[in-house]
Amino acid sequence: WNKAASSIRLGSLRAGSTRGASLRSESTSVWRNSGMDAFSKSVREEDDEEALKWASLEKLPTFDRLRKGLIFGSTGPSHEVDVDNLRPEDRKHLLDRLVKTADEDNEGFLLRLKDRLDRY
């Protein structure tokens, strides 16, 4: 067996092991870094989508804007509803949610309600 060939093989194995370690550390750092970016991008995308929904509602004429709103689900995304077309049980559920919010801030809720009724 050839001593030069064995030293070349040994050298290439060492280079391969450092290259492998280097690739492992790079791939680990890529996973670490991209994990945070992927999460923050999805949060930003959800915020952007919600802002677009609000902007589209604000562009509606005043009369239509009074009848439409965004309902936020406990787990799902928000969706636009037309208050005039709600079923009675959905309307009751919406009012219950508003009253529950009003319990937390009665004065603010009543002032907003008064302003809304004055505009109508």
XYZ file of N, CA and C in Angstrom:
360
model
N 0.819 -1.176 0.000
C 0.000 0.000 0.000
C 0.852 1.224 0.000
N 0.392 2.271 -0.524
C 1.182 3.452 -0.805
C 0.970 4.477 0.311
N 2.091 4.937 0.882
C 2.026 5.883 1.998
C 1.462 7.232 1.535
N 1.796 7.670 0.340
C 1.304 8.953 -0.189
C -0.205 8.903 -0.400
N -0.702 7.769 -0.918
C -2.138 7.639 -1.162
C -2.913 7.647 0.146
N -2.344 6.989 1.175
C -3.041 6.971 2.461
C -3.061 8.348 3.099
N -1.996 9.133 2.935
C -1.991 10.483 3.510
C -2.981 11.383 2.780
N -3.150 11.160 1.455
C -4.137 11.946 0.705
C -5.546 11.601 1.173
N -5.798 10.285 1.344
C -7.119 9.867 1.820
C -7.403 10.433 3.206
N -6.405 10.363 4.090
C -6.567 10.876 5.448
C -6.825 12.381 5.422
N -6.082 13.090 4.569
C -6.277 14.535 4.442
C -7.658 14.870 3.921
N -8.121 14.094 2.933
C -9.451 14.378 2.387
C -10.542 14.048 3.396
N -10.327 13.018 4.220
C -11.305 12.704 5.262
C -11.387 13.824 6.285
N -10.209 14.368 6.654
C -10.208 15.482 7.614
C -10.909 16.697 7.017
N -10.621 16.989 5.765
C -11.260 18.132 5.107
C -12.760 17.914 5.024
N -13.151 16.685 4.730
C -14.576 16.369 4.657
C -15.249 16.512 5.998
N -14.557 16.118 7.067
C -15.180 16.221 8.384
C -15.335 17.670 8.799
N -14.355 18.516 8.481
C -14.520 19.930 8.827
C -15.564 20.572 7.933
N -15.612 20.144 6.661
C -16.620 20.671 5.751
C -18.007 20.251 6.229
N -18.146 19.008 6.677
C -19.430 18.519 7.181
C -19.856 19.265 8.431
N -18.887 19.498 9.332
C -19.206 20.250 10.546
C -19.616 21.666 10.195
N -18.919 22.234 9.221
C -19.241 23.586 8.800
C -20.641 23.642 8.190
N -20.992 22.647 7.368
C -22.330 22.609 6.782
C -23.399 22.423 7.843
N -23.101 21.588 8.846
C -24.073 21.393 9.924
C -24.308 22.689 10.679
N -23.237 23.405 10.997
C -23.417 24.645 11.752
C -24.143 25.694 10.920
N -23.852 25.736 9.598
C -24.549 26.692 8.741
C -26.027 26.351 8.628
N -26.323 25.056 8.453
C -27.736 24.682 8.312
C -28.491 24.916 9.612
N -27.833 24.691 10.749
C -28.484 24.956 12.031
C -28.784 26.438 12.173
N -27.811 27.284 11.800
C -28.055 28.719 11.923
C -29.130 29.184 10.947
N -29.198 28.560 9.772
C -30.248 28.914 8.814
C -31.612 28.590 9.400
N -31.759 27.413 10.011
C -33.045 27.039 10.609
C -33.393 27.975 11.753
N -32.382 28.297 12.572
C -32.630 29.185 13.699
C -33.094 30.552 13.215
N -32.406 31.103 12.233
C -32.726 32.445 11.753
C -34.037 32.484 10.985
N -34.286 31.494 10.152
C -35.500 31.531 9.341
C -36.737 31.245 10.174
N -36.612 30.580 11.288
C -37.767 30.304 12.138
C -38.400 31.572 12.653
N -37.615 32.505 13.113
C -38.155 33.757 13.617
C -38.727 34.592 12.482
N -38.028 34.632 11.348
C -38.509 35.424 10.227
C -39.837 34.886 9.713
N -39.962 33.579 9.637
C -41.200 32.986 9.126
C -42.372 33.340 10.031
N -42.158 33.317 11.342
C -43.234 33.645 12.273
C -43.595 35.121 12.176
N -42.582 35.984 12.156
C -42.869 37.413 12.116
C -43.513 37.812 10.798
N -43.170 37.124 9.704
C -43.801 37.431 8.426
C -45.285 37.095 8.472
N -45.636 35.957 9.067
C -47.049 35.584 9.102
C -47.844 36.556 9.965
N -47.263 37.029 11.049
C -47.950 38.002 11.901
C -48.127 39.308 11.140
N -47.064 39.732 10.438
C -47.167 40.959 9.652
C -48.204 40.819 8.544
N -48.250 39.658 7.903
C -49.226 39.440 6.832
C -50.649 39.501 7.371
N -50.887 38.930 8.555
C -52.221 38.989 9.162
C -52.592 40.427 9.503
N -51.623 41.191 10.050
C -51.891 42.587 10.374
C -52.180 43.395 9.115
N -51.417 43.125 8.056
C -51.647 43.830 6.793
C -53.018 43.501 6.219
N -53.406 42.230 6.305
C -54.714 41.819 5.787
C -55.836 42.506 6.563
N -55.685 42.577 7.876
C -56.700 43.239 8.700
C -56.769 44.728 8.375
N -55.618 45.362 8.179
C -55.594 46.784 7.830
C -56.273 47.022 6.484
N -56.064 46.116 5.538
C -56.727 46.249 4.235
C -58.244 46.125 4.357
N -58.702 45.219 5.224
C -60.149 45.070 5.421
C -60.742 46.348 6.002
N -60.058 46.920 7.011
C -60.558 48.158 7.603
C -60.550 49.284 6.577
N -59.501 49.357 5.768
C -59.418 50.408 4.753
C -60.545 50.276 3.737
N -60.869 49.042 3.357
C -61.962 48.858 2.392
C -63.302 49.269 2.999
N -63.487 49.024 4.299
C -64.731 49.464 4.953
C -64.803 50.983 5.045
N -63.654 51.622 5.290
C -63.643 53.077 5.412
C -63.947 53.764 4.086
N -63.692 53.093 2.974
C -63.964 53.682 1.659
C -65.441 53.608 1.277
N -66.211 52.826 1.998
C -67.640 52.716 1.702
C -68.339 54.040 2.003
N -69.433 54.326 1.315
C -70.229 55.506 1.677
C -70.715 55.373 3.126
N -70.985 56.495 3.760
C -71.314 56.514 5.185
C -72.481 55.597 5.534
N -73.535 55.611 4.741
C -74.703 54.791 5.039
C -74.340 53.305 5.037
N -73.562 52.879 4.050
C -73.137 51.473 3.986
C -72.173 51.132 5.115
N -71.334 52.093 5.473
C -70.350 51.859 6.528
C -71.029 51.613 7.872
N -72.187 52.255 8.098
C -72.911 52.048 9.351
C -73.477 50.639 9.451
N -73.720 50.012 8.333
C -74.349 48.696 8.314
C -73.364 47.542 8.253
N -72.102 47.827 8.013
C -71.109 46.757 7.883
C -70.085 46.870 9.000
N -69.518 45.741 9.341
C -68.495 45.717 10.372
C -67.629 44.481 10.239
N -66.564 44.459 11.016
C -65.676 43.300 11.051
C -65.918 42.543 12.339
N -66.117 41.255 12.212
C -66.292 40.382 13.373
C -65.000 39.597 13.539
N -64.448 39.643 14.750
C -63.222 38.915 15.040
C -63.578 37.620 15.744
N -63.142 36.512 15.164
C -63.372 35.210 15.779
C -62.378 34.973 16.894
N -62.688 34.046 17.785
C -61.774 33.757 18.887
C -60.511 33.077 18.387
N -60.620 32.281 17.339
C -59.434 31.607 16.816
C -59.179 31.936 15.359
N -60.208 32.202 14.611
C -60.059 32.424 13.178
C -59.855 33.886 12.840
N -59.699 34.159 11.566
C -59.516 35.541 11.129
C -60.829 36.317 11.175
N -60.729 37.620 11.002
C -61.924 38.456 11.005
C -62.646 38.326 9.670
N -63.923 38.628 9.682
C -64.686 38.615 8.440
C -65.712 39.746 8.473
N -66.073 40.212 7.296
C -67.003 41.328 7.159
C -68.441 40.820 7.230
N -69.284 41.562 7.958
C -70.695 41.189 8.050
C -71.562 42.410 7.759
N -72.728 42.148 7.228
C -73.742 43.178 7.028
C -74.748 43.016 8.166
N -74.824 44.005 9.035
C -75.635 43.902 10.244
C -77.116 43.739 9.909
N -77.578 44.339 8.819
C -78.989 44.215 8.441
C -79.368 42.792 8.053
N -78.431 42.027 7.567
C -78.729 40.677 7.080
C -78.412 39.577 8.091
N -78.197 39.947 9.342
C -77.898 38.930 10.358
C -79.171 38.201 10.775
N -79.022 36.927 11.049
C -80.142 36.161 11.604
C -80.361 36.618 13.046
N -81.552 36.414 13.598
C -81.821 36.879 14.971
C -80.825 36.341 16.009
N -80.456 35.059 15.913
C -79.515 34.519 16.908
C -78.112 35.109 16.728
N -77.720 35.405 15.480
C -76.421 36.044 15.248
C -76.427 37.478 15.766
N -77.553 38.156 15.575
C -77.682 39.529 16.068
C -77.603 39.559 17.597
N -78.261 38.590 18.255
C -78.212 38.501 19.718
C -76.784 38.231 20.186
N -76.105 37.326 19.483
C -74.715 37.005 19.828
C -73.822 38.245 19.683
N -74.027 39.006 18.609
C -73.245 40.220 18.389
C -73.504 41.239 19.495
N -74.770 41.434 19.845
C -75.097 42.376 20.920
C -74.527 41.923 22.259
N -74.566 40.620 22.524
C -73.971 40.102 23.760
C -72.476 40.396 23.810
N -71.802 40.219 22.674
C -70.368 40.515 22.627
C -70.114 41.998 22.843
N -70.966 42.849 22.264
C -70.803 44.288 22.448
C -71.053 44.695 23.892
N -72.069 44.102 24.505
C -72.382 44.434 25.896
C -71.272 43.950 26.815
N -70.714 42.777 26.524
C -69.608 42.280 27.345
C -68.428 43.242 27.263
N -68.170 43.759 26.064
C -67.113 44.752 25.891
C -67.502 46.036 26.608
N -68.784 46.363 26.574
C -69.257 47.583 27.219
C -69.094 47.510 28.729
N -69.215 46.328 29.300
C -69.016 46.193 30.738
C -67.611 46.618 31.131
N -66.665 46.399 30.248
C -65.288 46.791 30.530
C -65.113 48.300 30.407
N -65.850 48.926 29.502
C -65.701 50.357 29.267
C -67.069 50.959 28.945
N -67.916 51.056 29.949
C -69.293 51.530 29.742
C -69.363 52.932 29.160
N -68.626 53.840 29.749
C -68.721 55.227 29.307
C -68.275 55.376 27.853
N -67.166 54.766 27.502
C -66.675 54.844 26.120
C -67.656 54.232 25.139
N -68.233 53.093 25.506
C -69.209 52.433 24.632
C -70.440 53.309 24.432
N -70.957 53.869 25.521
C -72.160 54.690 25.413
C -71.909 55.963 24.609
N -70.733 56.558 24.746
C -70.410 57.741 23.947
C -70.311 57.395 22.462
N -69.691 56.264 22.152
C -69.600 55.839 20.750
C -70.988 55.529 20.191
N -71.830 54.897 21.001
C -73.189 54.578 20.565
C -73.989 55.861 20.327
N -73.852 56.825 21.235
C -74.547 58.109 21.086
C -74.082 58.814 19.816
N -72.785 58.853 19.578
C -72.259 59.484 18.360
C -72.781 58.794 17.109
N -72.829 57.499 17.154
C -73.301 56.741 15.989
C -74.785 57.011 15.731
N -75.567 57.056 16.808
C -76.999 57.336 16.654
C -77.233 58.771 16.189
N -76.412 59.701 16.668
C -76.540 61.091 16.232
C -76.241 61.230 14.740
N -75.293 60.452 14.253
C -74.953 60.508 12.827
C -76.039 59.862 11.977
N -76.728 58.884 12.520
C -77.741 58.146 11.762
C -78.981 58.966 11.637
